[in-house]
CSV table of N, CA, C and O in Angstrom, one decimal:
chain,number,residue,atom,x,y,z
V,575,MET,N,24.1,-11.4,5.8
V,575,MET,CA,23.6,-10.6,5.4
V,575,MET,C,24.6,-9.8,3.8
V,575,MET,O,24.3,-9.0,4.6
V,576,SER,N,24.1,-10.5,2.9
V,576,SER,CA,25.4,-10.0,1.5
V,576,SER,C,24.4,-9.2,1.4
V,576,SER,O,23.8,-8.9,1.1
V,577,LYS,N,24.6,-8.5,0.2
V,577,LYS,CA,23.9,-7.3,-1.0
V,577,LYS,C,23.4,-8.3,-1.8
V,577,LYS,O,21.6,-7.2,-2.9
V,578,THR,N,23.1,-9.4,-1.6
V,578,THR,CA,22.5,-10.1,-2.9
V,578,THR,C,21.3,-11.1,-2.7
V,578,THR,O,20.5,-11.0,-2.6
V,579,ASP,N,20.8,-10.8,-1.4
V,579,ASP,CA,20.6,-11.5,-0.5
V,579,ASP,C,19.2,-11.1,0.2
V,579,ASP,O,19.3,-9.6,0.5
V,580,SER,N,18.1,-12.0,-0.3
V,580,SER,CA,16.8,-10.8,0.0
V,580,SER,C,16.1,-10.7,1.4
V,580,SER,O,16.5,-12.1,2.2
V,581,PRO,N,16.2,-9.9,2.5
V,581,PRO,CA,15.7,-10.1,3.8
V,581,PRO,C,14.9,-11.6,3.4
V,581,PRO,O,13.9,-11.2,2.7
V,582,ALA,N,14.4,-11.3,4.6
V,582,ALA,CA,13.5,-12.6,5.0
V,582,ALA,C,11.8,-12.1,4.9
V,582,ALA,O,11.5,-10.1,5.2
V,583,PRO,N,10.6,-12.3,3.9
V,583,PRO,CA,9.2,-11.8,4.6
V,583,PRO,C,9.5,-11.2,6.6
V,583,PRO,O,8.4,-9.5,5.2
V,584,SER,N,9.5,-12.3,6.4
V,584,SER,CA,8.8,-11.3,7.7
V,584,SER,C,9.8,-9.8,8.0
V,584,SER,O,9.4,-9.6,9.2
V,585,GLU,N,10.5,-9.7,7.5
V,585,GLU,CA,12.1,-9.0,8.5
V,585,GLU,C,11.3,-7.4,7.5
V,585,GLU,O,11.7,-6.1,7.6
V,586,LEU,N,10.3,-7.5,6.2
V,586,LEU,CA,9.6,-6.6,4.7
V,586,LEU,C,8.5,-5.2,5.8
V,586,LEU,O,8.4,-5.6,6.2
V,587,LYS,N,9.3,-4.4,5.2
V,587,LYS,CA,8.5,-2.6,6.1
V,587,LYS,C,8.0,-2.3,5.1
V,587,LYS,O,8.9,-1.9,4.3
V,588,THR,N,7.0,-1.3,4.9
V,588,THR,CA,6.6,-0.6,3.9
V,588,THR,C,7.7,0.6,4.4
V,588,THR,O,8.7,1.1,4.7
V,589,ILE,N,7.7,1.1,3.2
V,589,ILE,CA,8.4,2.0,2.7
V,589,ILE,C,7.8,3.5,1.9
V,589,ILE,O,8.6,4.4,2.5
V,590,GLY,N,6.7,3.8,2.7
V,590,GLY,CA,6.4,5.2,2.8
V,590,GLY,C,5.8,5.9,1.7
V,590,GLY,O,6.2,7.2,2.5
V,591,PHE,N,5.9,6.3,0.6
V,591,PHE,CA,6.6,6.1,-0.3
V,591,PHE,C,4.9,6.6,-0.8
V,591,PHE,O,4.7,7.2,-2.4
V,592,THR,N,3.7,5.9,-0.5
V,592,THR,CA,2.7,6.3,-1.4
V,592,THR,C,1.4,7.1,-0.7
V,592,THR,O,1.7,7.1,0.8
V,593,PRO,N,1.3,7.9,-1.7
V,593,PRO,CA,0.4,9.0,-0.1
V,593,PRO,C,-0.5,9.1,-1.1
V,593,PRO,O,-1.5,8.3,-2.2
V,594,PHE,N,-2.2,8.9,-0.4
V,594,PHE,CA,-3.2,8.9,-0.8
V,594,PHE,C,-4.5,10.2,0.2
V,594,PHE,O,-3.8,10.2,0.4
V,595,ILE,N,-5.4,10.3,-0.8
V,595,ILE,CA,-6.6,11.9,-0.4
V,595,ILE,C,-5.5,12.8,-0.9
V,595,ILE,O,-4.6,13.7,-0.1
V,596,TYR,N,-5.7,13.6,-2.0
V,596,TYR,CA,-5.4,14.7,-2.5
V,596,TYR,C,-6.8,15.7,-2.1
V,596,TYR,O,-7.8,15.9,-2.1
V,597,CYS,N,-5.2,17.2,-2.1
V,597,CYS,CA,-6.0,19.0,-1.7
V,597,CYS,C,-4.8,19.3,-2.8
V,597,CYS,O,-4.1,20.1,-2.5
V,598,LYS,N,-5.7,19.9,-3.6
V,598,LYS,CA,-5.8,20.3,-4.7
V,598,LYS,C,-4.1,19.9,-5.9
V,598,LYS,O,-2.9,20.7,-4.9
V,599,ASN,N,-3.8,18.9,-6.1
V,599,ASN,CA,-3.0,18.6,-6.3
V,599,ASN,C,-1.6,18.0,-5.2
V,599,ASN,O,-0.8,18.5,-5.4
V,600,GLN,N,-2.4,18.3,-4.4
V,600,GLN,CA,-1.5,17.6,-2.8
V,600,GLN,C,-1.3,16.6,-2.3
V,600,GLN,O,-3.4,16.6,-1.9
V,601,ALA,N,-0.2,16.0,-2.2
V,601,ALA,CA,-0.9,14.4,-1.1
V,601,ALA,C,-1.3,14.8,0.4
V,601,ALA,O,-0.7,15.4,0.8
V,602,LEU,N,-2.3,14.6,0.9
V,602,LEU,CA,-2.5,15.6,3.1
V,602,LEU,C,-2.0,14.1,3.8
V,602,LEU,O,-1.3,14.4,4.1
V,603,PHE,N,-1.9,12.4,3.1
V,603,PHE,CA,-2.2,11.9,4.5
V,603,PHE,C,-0.4,11.1,3.0
V,603,PHE,O,-0.9,10.9,1.7
V,604,HIS,N,0.4,9.8,3.1
V,604,HIS,CA,0.7,8.4,2.4
V,604,HIS,C,0.3,8.6,3.9
V,604,HIS,O,1.3,7.6,4.7
V,605,VAL,N,1.8,6.9,3.2
V,605,VAL,CA,1.3,5.5,4.5
V,605,VAL,C,2.2,6.0,4.6
V,605,VAL,O,3.7,6.3,5.0
V,606,SER,N,3.0,4.8,6.1
V,606,SER,CA,3.5,5.5,7.0
V,606,SER,C,5.3,4.7,6.7
V,606,SER,O,4.2,3.3,6.4
V,607,ARG,N,6.1,4.5,7.0
V,607,ARG,CA,7.7,3.9,6.9
V,607,ARG,C,7.6,3.2,7.7
V,607,ARG,O,7.9,3.6,8.9
V,608,GLY,N,8.5,1.5,7.7
V,608,GLY,CA,8.9,1.4,8.6
V,608,GLY,C,7.4,0.0,9.1
V,608,GLY,O,8.1,0.0,10.3
V,609,VAL,N,6.0,0.4,8.8
V,609,VAL,CA,5.0,-1.0,8.9
V,609,VAL,C,5.6,-2.1,8.7
V,609,VAL,O,6.0,-2.2,7.5
V,610,PRO,N,5.9,-3.7,9.6
V,610,PRO,CA,5.9,-5.1,8.9
V,610,PRO,C,4.6,-5.2,8.5
V,610,PRO,O,3.8,-4.6,8.9
V,611,LEU,N,5.1,-5.7,6.6
V,611,LEU,CA,4.2,-6.3,5.5
V,611,LEU,C,3.2,-7.0,6.4
V,611,LEU,O,1.9,-6.3,5.9
V,612,ALA,N,3.1,-7.6,7.7
V,612,ALA,CA,2.2,-8.8,7.3
V,612,ALA,C,1.3,-7.6,7.9
V,612,ALA,O,-0.2,-7.5,7.8
V,613,ASP,N,1.2,-6.9,9.1
V,613,ASP,CA,0.8,-5.4,9.7
V,613,ASP,C,-0.5,-4.5,8.5
V,613,ASP,O,-0.4,-4.0,8.9
V,614,ALA,N,1.1,-3.8,8.0
V,614,ALA,CA,0.0,-3.1,7.2
V,614,ALA,C,-0.9,-4.1,6.2
V,614,ALA,O,-2.2,-3.6,5.6
V,615,LEU,N,-0.6,-4.9,5.4
V,615,LEU,CA,-1.4,-6.8,4.9
V,615,LEU,C,-3.1,-5.8,6.2
V,615,LEU,O,-4.7,-6.5,5.2
V,616,ALA,N,-3.0,-6.6,6.9
V,616,ALA,CA,-4.2,-6.9,7.6
V,616,ALA,C,-4.5,-5.4,7.6
V,616,ALA,O,-5.7,-5.7,7.8
V,617,GLN,N,-4.0,-4.6,8.0
V,617,GLN,CA,-5.0,-2.9,8.1
V,617,GLN,C,-5.2,-3.3,7.3
V,617,GLN,O,-7.0,-2.5,6.8
V,618,ALA,N,-4.8,-3.3,5.7
V,618,ALA,CA,-6.0,-3.1,4.7
V,618,ALA,C,-7.1,-4.0,4.1
V,618,ALA,O,-8.2,-3.4,3.9
V,619,SER,N,-6.0,-5.3,4.4
V,619,SER,CA,-8.4,-6.4,5.3
V,619,SER,C,-9.8,-5.7,5.5
V,619,SER,O,-10.4,-5.5,5.7
V,620,ASP,N,-8.6,-5.1,6.8
V,620,ASP,CA,-9.5,-5.0,8.5
V,620,ASP,C,-10.7,-3.3,7.6
V,620,ASP,O,-11.7,-3.9,7.3
V,621,LEU,N,-9.4,-2.7,6.5
V,621,LEU,CA,-9.6,-1.2,6.3
V,621,LEU,C,-11.2,-1.5,5.1
V,621,LEU,O,-12.1,-1.3,4.8
V,622,LEU,N,-10.4,-3.3,4.1
V,622,LEU,CA,-11.4,-3.5,2.8
V,622,LEU,C,-13.0,-3.8,3.3
V,622,LEU,O,-14.4,-3.9,2.9
V,623,CYS,N,-12.4,-4.3,4.1
V,623,CYS,CA,-13.5,-5.0,4.7
V,623,CYS,C,-15.0,-4.8,4.9
V,623,CYS,O,-16.6,-4.9,5.1
V,624,LEU,N,-14.7,-3.6,6.3
V,624,LEU,CA,-15.3,-2.3,6.1
V,624,LEU,C,-15.4,-1.6,4.8
V,624,LEU,O,-17.5,-1.4,4.5
V,625,ALA,N,-15.0,-1.4,4.0
V,625,ALA,CA,-15.9,-0.7,2.4
V,625,ALA,C,-16.6,-1.1,2.0
V,625,ALA,O,-17.7,-0.5,1.8
V,626,LYS,N,-16.6,-2.5,1.5
V,626,LYS,CA,-17.5,-3.5,2.2
V,626,LYS,C,-18.3,-3.5,2.5
V,626,LYS,O,-20.0,-3.2,1.3
V,627,GLU,N,-18.6,-3.7,3.6
V,627,GLU,CA,-20.1,-3.1,4.5
V,627,GLU,C,-21.1,-2.1,4.2
V,627,GLU,O,-22.2,-2.1,4.1
V,628,LEU,N,-20.0,-0.8,4.3
V,628,LEU,CA,-20.5,0.6,3.5
V,628,LEU,C,-21.2,0.6,2.7
V,628,LEU,O,-22.0,0.6,2.3
V,629,THR,N,-20.1,-0.1,1.3
V,629,THR,CA,-21.3,0.5,0.5
V,629,THR,C,-22.1,-1.5,0.1
V,629,THR,O,-22.9,-0.3,-0.3
V,630,ILE,N,-22.4,-2.2,0.5
V,630,ILE,CA,-24.2,-2.6,0.6
V,630,ILE,C,-24.2,-1.1,1.4
V,630,ILE,O,-25.9,-1.5,1.3
V,631,ASP,N,-24.4,-1.7,2.9
V,631,ASP,CA,-25.6,-0.2,3.0
V,631,ASP,C,-26.0,0.2,2.0
V,631,ASP,O,-26.4,0.6,2.0
V,632,ALA,N,-25.0,1.0,2.2
V,632,ALA,CA,-24.5,2.1,1.0
V,632,ALA,C,-26.3,2.2,-0.3
V,632,ALA,O,-26.7,2.6,-1.8
V,633,ALA,N,-26.2,1.0,-1.2
V,633,ALA,CA,-26.2,0.0,-2.3
V,633,ALA,C,-28.6,-0.6,-1.8
V,633,ALA,O,-29.1,0.5,-2.6
V,634,TYR,N,-28.3,-0.2,-1.2
V,634,TYR,CA,-29.8,-0.8,-0.7
V,634,TYR,C,-30.1,-0.1,0.5
V,634,TYR,O,-31.6,-0.2,0.7
V,635,THR,N,-30.1,0.9,1.4
V,635,THR,CA,-30.4,1.8,2.4
V,635,THR,C,-30.4,3.6,1.4
V,635,THR,O,-30.4,3.7,1.1
V,636,ARG,N,-31.3,4.4,1.6
V,636,ARG,CA,-31.8,5.2,1.4
V,636,ARG,C,-30.7,6.1,2.3
V,636,ARG,O,-31.4,5.9,3.2
V,637,GLY,N,-30.6,7.5,1.6
V,637,GLY,CA,-30.2,8.2,2.5
V,637,GLY,C,-28.6,8.0,2.9
V,637,GLY,O,-27.8,8.2,4.7
V,638,THR,N,-27.2,7.1,2.8
V,638,THR,CA,-26.4,7.0,2.8
V,638,THR,C,-25.1,7.3,1.8
V,638,THR,O,-24.5,6.7,2.2
V,639,ASP,N,-25.1,8.3,1.6
V,639,ASP,CA,-24.3,9.2,1.0
V,639,ASP,C,-23.3,9.0,1.7
V,639,ASP,O,-21.5,8.4,1.2
V,640,LEU,N,-22.8,9.3,3.1
V,640,LEU,CA,-22.4,9.5,4.1
V,640,LEU,C,-21.7,8.6,4.3
V,640,LEU,O,-20.9,7.6,4.3
V,641,HIS,N,-22.2,6.8,4.2
V,641,HIS,CA,-21.9,5.9,3.3
V,641,HIS,C,-20.6,5.8,2.6
V,641,HIS,O,-20.2,5.4,2.2
V,642,ALA,N,-21.6,6.2,1.9
V,642,ALA,CA,-20.4,6.0,0.3
V,642,ALA,C,-19.3,6.9,0.1
V,642,ALA,O,-18.0,6.4,-0.2
V,643,TRP,N,-19.4,8.1,0.6
V,643,TRP,CA,-18.1,8.9,1.5
V,643,TRP,C,-16.7,7.8,1.8
V,643,TRP,O,-15.7,8.1,2.1
V,644,ALA,N,-17.4,7.8,3.4
V,644,ALA,CA,-16.9,6.6,4.0
V,644,ALA,C,-16.0,5.3,3.2
V,644,ALA,O,-14.6,4.8,3.5
V,645,ALA,N,-16.3,4.9,2.1
V,645,ALA,CA,-16.8,3.5,1.3
V,645,ALA,C,-15.4,3.8,0.7
V,645,ALA,O,-13.9,3.2,0.5
V,646,HIS,N,-15.5,5.4,-0.4
V,646,HIS,CA,-14.4,5.8,-0.7
V,646,HIS,C,-13.0,6.3,-0.1
V,646,HIS,O,-11.9,6.1,-0.9
V,647,TYR,N,-12.8,6.7,0.8
V,647,TYR,CA,-11.6,7.0,1.8
V,647,TYR,C,-11.7,5.7,2.0
V,647,TYR,O,-9.8,5.9,2.0
V,648,LEU,N,-12.4,4.4,2.7
V,648,LEU,CA,-11.3,3.6,2.7
V,648,LEU,C,-10.5,2.9,1.7
V,648,LEU,O,-9.6,2.3,2.1
V,649,THR,N,-12.0,3.0,0.9
V,649,THR,CA,-10.5,1.9,0.4
V,649,THR,C,-9.6,2.7,-0.4
V,649,THR,O,-8.1,2.1,-1.4
V,650,ALA,N,-9.8,4.3,-1.1
V,650,ALA,CA,-8.7,5.0,-1.0
V,650,ALA,C,-7.1,4.5,-0.4
V,650,ALA,O,-5.8,4.4,-0.5
V,651,MET,N,-7.5,4.5,1.2
V,651,MET,CA,-6.2,4.7,2.0
V,651,MET,C,-5.3,2.5,1.7
V,651,MET,O,-4.6,2.7,1.6
V,652,SER,N,-6.7,1.8,1.3
V,652,SER,CA,-6.6,0.8,1.4
V,652,SER,C,-5.5,0.3,0.2
V,652,SER,O,-4.5,-0.7,-0.1
V,653,LYS,N,-6.0,1.3,-0.9
V,653,LYS,CA,-5.1,0.6,-2.2
V,653,LYS,C,-3.9,1.2,-1.7
V,653,LYS,O,-2.8,0.7,-2.3
V,654,ALA,N,-3.4,2.1,-1.0
V,654,ALA,CA,-1.9,3.7,-0.5
V,654,ALA,C,-1.7,1.8,-0.3
V,654,ALA,O,0.3,2.5,-0.4
V,655,VAL,N,-2.3,2.0,1.3
V,655,VAL,CA,-1.2,0.4,2.1
V,655,VAL,C,-0.8,-0.8,0.9
V,655,VAL,O,0.8,-0.6,1.1
V,656,ILE,N,-1.7,-1.1,0.1
V,656,ILE,CA,-1.0,-1.9,-0.7
V,656,ILE,C,-0.5,-2.6,-2.0
V,656,ILE,O,0.6,-2.2,-2.4
V,657,ASP,N,-0.3,-1.1,-2.5
V,657,ASP,CA,0.5,-0.2,-3.3
V,657,ASP,C,1.3,0.2,-2.8
V,657,ASP,O,2.9,0.2,-3.2
V,658,ASP,N,1.8,1.0,-1.2
V,658,ASP,CA,3.0,0.6,-1.0
V,658,ASP,C,3.6,-0.9,-0.6
V,658,ASP,O,4.7,-0.3,-0.7
V,659,VAL,N,3.0,-2.2,-0.4
V,659,VAL,CA,3.5,-3.5,0.4
V,659,VAL,C,4.2,-3.8,-1.6
V,659,VAL,O,4.9,-3.9,-1.3
V,660,ALA,N,3.8,-3.8,-2.5
V,660,ALA,CA,4.0,-4.0,-3.7
V,660,ALA,C,5.1,-3.5,-4.8
V,660,ALA,O,6.2,-4.5,-4.9
V,661,LYS,N,5.7,-1.8,-4.2
V,661,LYS,CA,6.6,-1.3,-3.5
V,661,LYS,C,8.1,-1.5,-3.1
V,661,LYS,O,8.9,-2.0,-4.1
V,662,VAL,N,7.2,-2.6,-2.7
V,662,VAL,CA,8.5,-3.1,-1.6
V,662,VAL,C,9.0,-4.2,-2.4
V,662,VAL,O,10.2,-5.7,-2.3
V,663,LEU,N,8.0,-5.1,-2.2
V,663,LEU,CA,8.0,-6.5,-2.9
V,663,LEU,C,8.5,-6.6,-4.3
V,663,LEU,O,9.3,-7.5,-4.3
V,664,ASP,N,8.2,-5.9,-5.1
V,664,ASP,CA,8.7,-4.9,-6.3
V,664,ASP,C,10.0,-5.3,-6.7
V,664,ASP,O,11.1,-5.2,-7.6
V,665,ARG,N,11.2,-4.7,-5.5
V,665,ARG,CA,12.4,-4.1,-5.3
V,665,ARG,C,13.5,-5.3,-5.7
V,665,ARG,O,12.9,-6.1,-5.3
V,666,ARG,N,14.1,-5.1,-6.8
V,666,ARG,CA,15.1,-6.2,-6.5
V,666,ARG,C,16.4,-5.8,-5.8
V,666,ARG,O,16.3,-4.8,-5.6
V,667,PRO,N,17.0,-7.3,-6.0
V,667,PRO,CA,18.3,-6.9,-4.4
V,667,PRO,C,19.0,-6.8,-5.4
V,667,PRO,O,19.6,-6.5,-7.2
V,668,VAL,N,20.6,-5.2,-4.3
V,668,VAL,CA,20.9,-5.1,-5.0
V,668,VAL,C,22.1,-6.0,-5.7
V,668,VAL,O,22.7,-7.2,-4.9
V,669,GLN,N,22.7,-5.5,-6.5
V,669,GLN,CA,23.6,-6.1,-6.9
V,669,GLN,C,24.8,-5.4,-7.3
V,669,GLN,O,25.2,-4.0,-6.4
V,670,THR,N,26.5,-6.8,-7.6
V,670,THR,CA,27.8,-5.7,-7.4
V,670,THR,C,28.3,-5.4,-8.4
V,670,THR,O,27.9,-6.5,-9.0
V,671,THR,N,29.3,-4.9,-9.1
V,671,THR,CA,28.7,-4.2,-9.8
V,671,THR,C,29.8,-5.8,-11.4
V,671,THR,O,29.9,-5.9,-12.0
V,672,LYS,N,30.3,-6.9,-10.7
V,672,LYS,CA,31.3,-8.4,-10.8
V,672,LYS,C,29.9,-9.3,-10.3
V,672,LYS,O,30.3,-9.9,-12.6
V,673,GLU,N,28.9,-8.5,-10.0
V,673,GLU,CA,27.8,-9.8,-10.1
V,673,GLU,C,27.2,-9.6,-10.9
V,673,GLU,O,26.3,-10.2,-12.2
V,674,ALA,N,26.4,-8.0,-11.5
V,674,ALA,CA,26.5,-7.2,-12.7
V,674,ALA,C,26.2,-7.9,-14.0
V,674,ALA,O,26.1,-8.2,-15.2
V,675,ALA,N,28.2,-7.4,-13.7
V,675,ALA,CA,28.8,-7.9,-15.4
V,675,ALA,C,28.8,-9.6,-16.3
V,675,ALA,O,28.4,-10.4,-16.4
V,676,ALA,N,28.6,-10.5,-14.6
V,676,ALA,CA,28.1,-12.0,-15.0
V,676,ALA,C,27.5,-12.2,-15.4
V,676,ALA,O,27.4,-13.8,-16.2
V,677,SER,N,26.2,-11.9,-15.1
V,677,SER,CA,25.2,-12.2,-14.9
V,677,SER,C,24.5,-11.6,-16.5
V,677,SER,O,23.9,-12.0,-17.2
V,678,LYS,N,26.0,-10.8,-18.0
V,678,LYS,CA,25.8,-10.4,-19.1
V,678,LYS,C,26.1,-10.7,-18.9
V,678,LYS,O,25.3,-11.0,-20.5
V,679,ASN,N,27.0,-11.9,-19.0
V,679,ASN,CA,28.2,-12.2,-19.6
V,679,ASN,C,26.9,-13.8,-19.8
V,679,ASN,O,27.5,-14.8,-21.2
V,680,SER,N,26.7,-13.9,-19.1
V,680,SER,CA,25.6,-15.4,-19.1
V,680,SER,C,24.3,-15.8,-20.4
V,680,SER,O,24.6,-14.5,-20.3
């Protein structure tokens, strides 16, 4: 694979740059690096499904504050995973100096 080739989607992995759950402006947790994107997105989907069910319970049942807080943390984790995946997908392929100059001249 040359420097300008993009890796196959199945080869893409999380980069682990995205934090979540803060304590006094310091991230307590972050997404782990090196997880295949498909697996990371599947996990985020599972977390969001659980959060959805918990919010439904919290909305219709009295005394379910714990459900709301659990849903809050599950959505924070899900968002971090999806944001980390988006960072991987938004990265541009590396160009050589010659290729960059050629694209400026065209």
